[in-house]
Short mmCIF file of C-alpha atoms in Angstrom, two decimals:
data_model
loop_
_atom_site.label_atom_id
_atom_site.label_comp_id
_atom_site.label_asym_id
_atom_site.label_seq_id
_atom_site.Cartn_x
_atom_site.Cartn_y
_atom_site.Cartn_z
CA MET A 1 -22.49 -7.62 -37.57
CA LYS A 2 -22.87 -4.78 -36.09
CA LEU A 3 -18.96 -2.34 -35.57
CA LYS A 4 -18.01 -1.28 -33.23
CA TRP A 5 -14.98 1.18 -32.23
CA THR A 6 -12.92 -2.16 -31.64
CA ASN A 7 -13.65 -3.74 -35.03
CA VAL A 8 -10.27 -1.31 -36.69
CA HIS A 9 -9.82 -3.26 -39.11
CA GLU A 10 -13.60 -3.56 -40.43
CA ILE A 11 -14.19 -0.51 -40.09
CA ALA A 12 -11.24 0.60 -42.29
CA THR A 13 -11.74 -2.49 -44.91
CA GLN A 14 -15.59 -0.44 -45.32
CA LEU A 15 -14.15 3.05 -45.13
CA LEU A 16 -11.73 1.85 -48.11
CA GLU A 17 -14.54 0.67 -49.73
CA THR A 18 -17.22 3.59 -49.26
CA TYR A 19 -14.04 6.29 -49.81
CA PRO A 20 -11.85 4.52 -52.49
CA GLU A 21 -10.19 7.77 -53.43
CA THR A 22 -9.60 9.36 -50.51
CA ASP A 23 -5.80 9.45 -49.15
CA PRO A 24 -6.68 8.56 -45.40
CA THR A 25 -3.47 10.59 -44.47
CA ARG A 26 -5.55 14.04 -44.98
CA VAL A 27 -8.34 13.25 -43.29
CA ASN A 28 -9.23 15.18 -40.16
CA PHE A 29 -10.47 12.94 -37.03
CA VAL A 30 -13.69 14.63 -36.66
CA ASP A 31 -14.25 13.85 -40.58
CA LEU A 32 -13.21 9.89 -39.75
CA MET A 33 -15.04 9.50 -36.53
CA ASN A 34 -18.30 11.17 -38.51
CA TRP A 35 -17.92 9.16 -41.56
CA VAL A 36 -17.68 5.69 -39.13
CA LYS A 37 -20.39 6.67 -37.40
CA ALA A 38 -22.28 6.79 -40.26
CA LEU A 39 -21.94 3.74 -42.26
CA PRO A 40 -24.47 1.50 -42.46
CA GLU A 41 -23.39 -1.31 -39.88
CA PHE A 42 -22.03 0.87 -37.20
CA ASP A 43 -23.26 0.32 -34.14
CA ASP A 44 -21.47 1.72 -30.98
CA ASP A 45 -21.64 5.19 -28.66
CA PRO A 46 -20.05 7.37 -29.85
CA ALA A 47 -18.87 8.58 -26.62
CA ARG A 48 -16.72 5.55 -26.40
CA CYS A 49 -14.20 7.13 -29.69
CA GLY A 50 -10.68 8.87 -28.23
CA GLU A 51 -7.99 9.80 -30.18
CA ARG A 52 -6.36 6.56 -30.36
CA ILE A 53 -9.06 4.16 -31.55
CA LEU A 54 -9.07 7.05 -33.50
CA GLU A 55 -5.73 6.84 -34.63
CA ALA A 56 -6.43 2.16 -34.88
CA ILE A 57 -8.68 3.30 -37.75
CA GLN A 58 -6.57 5.40 -39.12
CA GLN A 59 -3.62 3.84 -39.20
CA ALA A 60 -5.24 -0.01 -40.40
CA TRP A 61 -7.09 2.08 -43.23
CA ILE A 62 -3.76 2.88 -44.65
CA GLU A 63 -2.72 -0.60 -44.53
CA GLU A 64 -5.24 -1.87 -46.63
CA MET A 65 -4.56 0.62 -49.19
CA ASP A 66 -1.74 -1.24 -49.94
#
């Protein structure tokens, strides 16, 4: 499955698996965007990403940690 920016929860799950020791509340949006783009299944236009999407991914990642 190819991930798009709108696949917020799947992206969060993969970030948790890839960076298990990382506190998502301490990740800046530039790093977060780069980490998402580096995920093997990710395939979307970086220009389609904005602050609201990154906030949603970060929030979903925080929720996945619980």
